Coordinates of C-alpha atoms in Angstrom, one line a residue:
M754 CA 0.0 0.0 0.0
G755 CA 2.8 2.4 0.9
F756 CA 4.5 1.7 -2.5
Q757 CA 1.3 2.5 -4.4
K758 CA 0.8 5.7 -2.4
T759 CA 4.4 6.7 -3.2
N760 CA 3.9 6.1 -6.9
L761 CA 0.6 8.0 -6.9
L762 CA 2.3 10.9 -5.1
I763 CA 5.2 10.9 -7.6
C764 CA 2.8 10.8 -10.6
T765 CA 0.7 13.6 -9.1
C766 CA 3.8 15.8 -8.6
L767 CA 5.0 15.2 -12.1
L768 CA 1.5 16.0 -13.5
L769 CA 1.4 19.2 -11.5
S770 CA 4.9 20.1 -12.6
F771 CA 4.0 19.6 -16.3
C772 CA 0.8 21.6 -16.0
S773 CA 2.7 24.4 -14.3
V774 CA 5.3 24.5 -17.1
Y775 CA 2.7 24.4 -19.8
A776 CA 0.7 27.2 -18.1
Q777 CA 3.9 29.3 -18.0
K778 CA 4.5 28.8 -21.7
K779 CA 1.0 30.0 -22.5
K780 CA 1.3 33.3 -20.7
S781 CA 1.8 36.5 -22.7
I782 CA 5.3 37.4 -23.6
V783 CA 6.0 41.0 -24.5
P784 CA 9.3 41.9 -26.4
T785 CA 11.9 44.1 -24.6
T786 CA 13.8 44.9 -27.8
I787 CA 13.3 45.0 -31.5
D788 CA 15.9 43.2 -33.7
F789 CA 17.7 44.8 -36.7
R790 CA 17.1 42.4 -39.6
S791 CA 18.0 42.7 -43.3
D792 CA 17.1 39.2 -44.4
I793 CA 13.3 39.2 -44.2
Q794 CA 11.3 38.2 -47.3
I795 CA 7.6 38.9 -47.4
D796 CA 6.5 35.5 -48.6
G797 CA 4.6 33.9 -45.6
D798 CA 7.5 31.6 -44.9
L799 CA 8.6 32.5 -41.4
S800 CA 11.7 30.3 -41.3
E801 CA 14.1 33.4 -41.4
W802 CA 12.5 34.5 -38.1
G803 CA 13.8 31.4 -36.3
D804 CA 12.2 28.2 -35.1
S805 CA 9.3 30.1 -33.5
L806 CA 8.2 33.7 -33.1
R807 CA 9.4 34.8 -29.6
N808 CA 6.5 36.9 -28.4
Y809 CA 3.0 35.8 -27.5
Y810 CA -0.4 37.4 -27.1
E811 CA -2.3 35.0 -24.8
K812 CA -5.8 36.3 -25.4
Q813 CA -5.7 35.4 -29.1
D814 CA -3.2 32.6 -29.0
L815 CA -1.1 34.7 -31.3
Q816 CA 2.7 34.5 -31.8
Y817 CA 4.4 37.6 -33.2
E818 CA 7.6 39.4 -33.8
I819 CA 8.7 42.9 -35.0
A820 CA 12.0 43.8 -36.7
N821 CA 13.4 46.7 -38.8
D822 CA 16.2 47.5 -41.1
E823 CA 17.5 50.9 -42.2
K824 CA 14.4 51.7 -44.3
Q825 CA 11.5 49.5 -43.3
I826 CA 9.7 47.8 -40.4
Y827 CA 8.6 44.2 -40.5
V828 CA 6.0 42.2 -38.6
A829 CA 5.3 38.5 -38.5
M830 CA 2.4 36.7 -36.8
R831 CA 1.4 33.0 -36.5
V832 CA -1.9 31.6 -35.1
K833 CA -2.5 27.9 -34.6
D834 CA -6.0 27.8 -33.0
G835 CA -8.7 27.0 -35.5
S836 CA -11.3 29.6 -34.3
W837 CA -8.7 32.4 -34.3
Q838 CA -7.5 31.3 -37.7
T839 CA -11.1 31.7 -39.0
Q840 CA -11.4 35.2 -37.5
A841 CA -8.0 36.2 -38.9
L842 CA -8.8 35.0 -42.4
H843 CA -12.2 36.8 -42.5
Q844 CA -11.4 40.0 -40.4
G845 CA -7.7 40.4 -40.9
F846 CA -4.6 40.7 -38.8
S847 CA -4.0 44.3 -37.7
F848 CA -0.6 46.0 -37.3
L849 CA -0.7 49.6 -36.0
V850 CA 2.3 52.0 -35.6
N851 CA 2.1 55.2 -33.6
K852 CA 5.3 57.2 -34.3
E853 CA 4.8 59.3 -31.2
G854 CA 5.0 56.3 -28.9
K855 CA 1.4 56.7 -27.7
K856 CA -1.2 54.0 -27.3
K857 CA -3.6 55.5 -29.8
E858 CA -4.5 55.4 -33.5
G859 CA -1.6 55.5 -36.0
A860 CA -0.6 54.1 -39.4
S861 CA -2.2 50.7 -39.8
I862 CA -2.2 47.8 -42.2
I863 CA -5.1 45.3 -42.1
F864 CA -4.7 42.0 -44.0
P865 CA -6.1 39.7 -45.3
I866 CA -9.6 40.9 -46.1
P867 CA -11.3 38.6 -48.6
D868 CA -13.6 40.0 -51.3
R869 CA -17.2 39.7 -50.2
E870 CA -18.6 38.6 -53.6
S871 CA -15.8 36.0 -53.9
L872 CA -16.7 34.7 -50.5
R873 CA -20.4 34.4 -51.5
S874 CA -19.4 32.6 -54.6
L875 CA -17.2 30.2 -52.6
A876 CA -20.0 29.5 -50.1
S877 CA -22.5 28.8 -52.9
K878 CA -20.4 26.1 -54.5
D879 CA -21.2 22.4 -54.2
K880 CA -19.1 20.5 -51.7
D881 CA -17.1 18.7 -54.4
E882 CA -16.3 22.1 -56.0
K883 CA -14.9 23.7 -52.9
P884 CA -11.2 23.4 -52.1
A885 CA -10.2 20.6 -49.7
D886 CA -8.9 23.3 -47.4
I887 CA -11.5 26.1 -47.2
R888 CA -8.8 28.4 -45.8
E889 CA -7.0 28.3 -49.1
G890 CA -10.2 29.3 -50.9
I891 CA -10.6 32.3 -48.6
L892 CA -7.1 33.4 -49.3
K893 CA -7.7 33.3 -53.0
A894 CA -10.5 35.7 -52.5
V895 CA -8.2 38.4 -51.1
R896 CA -7.7 41.3 -53.6
A897 CA -6.1 44.1 -51.7
I898 CA -4.3 45.3 -48.6
F899 CA -6.2 47.8 -46.4
I900 CA -4.2 50.7 -45.0
V901 CA -4.9 53.7 -42.8
G902 CA -2.9 56.8 -41.9
M903 CA 0.0 56.2 -44.3
A904 CA 1.9 59.2 -45.8
D905 CA 1.0 60.0 -49.5
V906 CA -1.5 57.1 -49.6
V907 CA -5.3 57.5 -49.5
D908 CA -6.9 55.4 -46.7
G909 CA -8.5 52.3 -48.1
P910 CA -7.6 49.3 -50.1
I911 CA -4.5 49.2 -52.2
S912 CA -3.3 46.6 -54.7
L913 CA -1.3 43.6 -53.5
E914 CA 1.3 44.7 -56.0
N915 CA 1.6 48.5 -55.3
N916 CA 4.3 51.2 -55.7
Y917 CA 4.2 52.3 -52.0
G918 CA 6.6 49.6 -50.7
I919 CA 3.8 48.1 -48.6
K920 CA 3.5 44.3 -48.7
A921 CA 1.6 41.7 -46.9
T922 CA 1.0 38.0 -47.3
V923 CA -0.6 35.0 -45.5
K924 CA 0.2 31.3 -45.9
I925 CA -0.6 28.1 -44.2
D926 CA 2.6 26.3 -43.1
S927 CA 3.4 22.6 -42.7
S928 CA 2.3 22.6 -39.1
D929 CA -1.2 23.9 -40.2
A930 CA -0.6 27.3 -38.7
V931 CA -1.7 30.5 -40.4
C932 CA 1.3 32.7 -40.9
Y933 CA 1.4 36.4 -41.7
E934 CA 4.1 38.8 -42.8
A935 CA 4.1 42.5 -43.7
V936 CA 6.5 45.3 -44.3
I937 CA 6.0 49.1 -44.2
P938 CA 8.6 51.6 -45.3
F939 CA 9.6 54.2 -42.7
E940 CA 8.6 57.0 -45.1
R941 CA 5.0 55.9 -45.1
I942 CA 4.9 56.2 -41.3
G943 CA 7.0 59.4 -41.0
L944 CA 9.8 57.7 -39.2
E945 CA 12.7 58.7 -41.5
Q946 CA 14.1 61.3 -39.1
E947 CA 12.9 60.0 -35.7
R948 CA 14.6 56.7 -35.2
D949 CA 15.8 57.3 -31.6
K950 CA 12.3 57.9 -30.2
E951 CA 10.1 55.2 -28.8
V952 CA 7.4 53.9 -31.1
A953 CA 4.1 52.3 -30.1
F954 CA 2.9 49.2 -31.9
N955 CA -0.4 47.4 -31.6
I956 CA -0.8 43.8 -32.8
K957 CA -4.0 41.8 -33.0
I958 CA -6.5 39.8 -35.0
N959 CA -9.4 42.2 -35.8
G960 CA -12.8 41.8 -34.1
I961 CA -16.0 41.4 -36.0
I962 CA -16.3 44.1 -38.8
M963 CA -19.5 45.5 -40.1
R964 CA -20.0 47.2 -43.4
T965 CA -22.3 50.2 -43.4
V966 CA -23.7 52.8 -45.8
G967 CA -25.0 56.3 -45.5
G968 CA -26.6 56.6 -42.1
G969 CA -24.9 53.5 -40.8
Q970 CA -27.2 50.7 -42.0
P971 CA -25.5 47.3 -41.6
M972 CA -24.6 45.6 -44.8
G973 CA -22.9 42.4 -43.7
R974 CA -20.1 41.0 -41.6
Y975 CA -17.1 41.3 -44.0
G976 CA -15.3 44.5 -44.7
Y977 CA -12.1 46.5 -44.2
G978 CA -12.6 48.0 -40.7
G979 CA -13.9 51.3 -39.4
Y980 CA -11.5 53.5 -41.3
G981 CA -13.8 54.5 -44.1
Y982 CA -14.1 55.2 -47.7
Y983 CA -14.8 58.6 -49.1
G984 CA -17.9 60.1 -50.8
T985 CA -20.9 57.8 -51.0
Q986 CA -19.0 54.5 -50.8
P987 CA -19.6 52.2 -47.8
S988 CA -17.7 52.6 -44.6
R989 CA -16.6 49.7 -42.4
K990 CA -16.3 49.5 -38.6
E991 CA -14.9 47.0 -36.1
T992 CA -18.0 46.6 -34.0
Q993 CA -16.6 43.9 -31.7
Q994 CA -13.4 45.6 -30.5
E995 CA -10.3 43.6 -29.9
P996 CA -7.8 45.7 -27.8
G997 CA -4.7 43.8 -29.1
T998 CA -1.3 43.9 -27.4
W999 CA 0.7 47.2 -27.1
I1000 CA 4.4 47.4 -27.4
I1001 CA 6.4 50.6 -26.9
L1002 CA 10.1 50.4 -27.9
P1003 CA 12.7 52.3 -29.9
L1004 CA 13.6 51.0 -33.3
A1005 CA 16.7 48.8 -33.7
K1006 CA 19.9 50.3 -34.9
P1007 CA 22.4 48.6 -37.3
K1008 CA 24.8 46.3 -35.4

């Protein structure tokens, strides 16, 4: 009996120890520095970032990392949870940069946002006509990158292939995670002459976005966010706010 109790006690201690380590791994990890990197390719392959992204936003089960070179700032995100993947693919990953180092609105890039008509077409297809991985079908419905507050660029959607130096892409990797990469030139954020100041960053998966017209009549769930078109075109608003995680750090200097 004593031997069985001893074994049970040992097993219980090992289980508690494992649970404790696992819980620690799942807690949010906020970066303390930004790396200077010149080897980043915006292709959805996160291998150049290392085996895993070092930072973690617990609420959204989101791994992420930020880096910069002499002219641009880069961001990578990875999400493994299926429900957060679905939200990210429909509502977009959001990367915001406030050059004043304040936790408030700034230059933002939102991606991916699938085209609503293409999504409807995908949903209406017979089961045997839909892609084996519906996520790939959603990604093929993406037509633009949505941006806000960039210098010399009108707020709204821009082409995936644009002349502003803004790029974003999303892929599904071999571990079944959804992987995101984006780059924004310093000149689009107004950071060319202010590299020594602290900069505020916000990273998140967007909340539910509603599309509205005129007086704010809802038009559906899918859209580009509450940052607006001009004239009589529809506006879009994040009705279910996600606060995201804030990071305030100076940019990295060349080594």
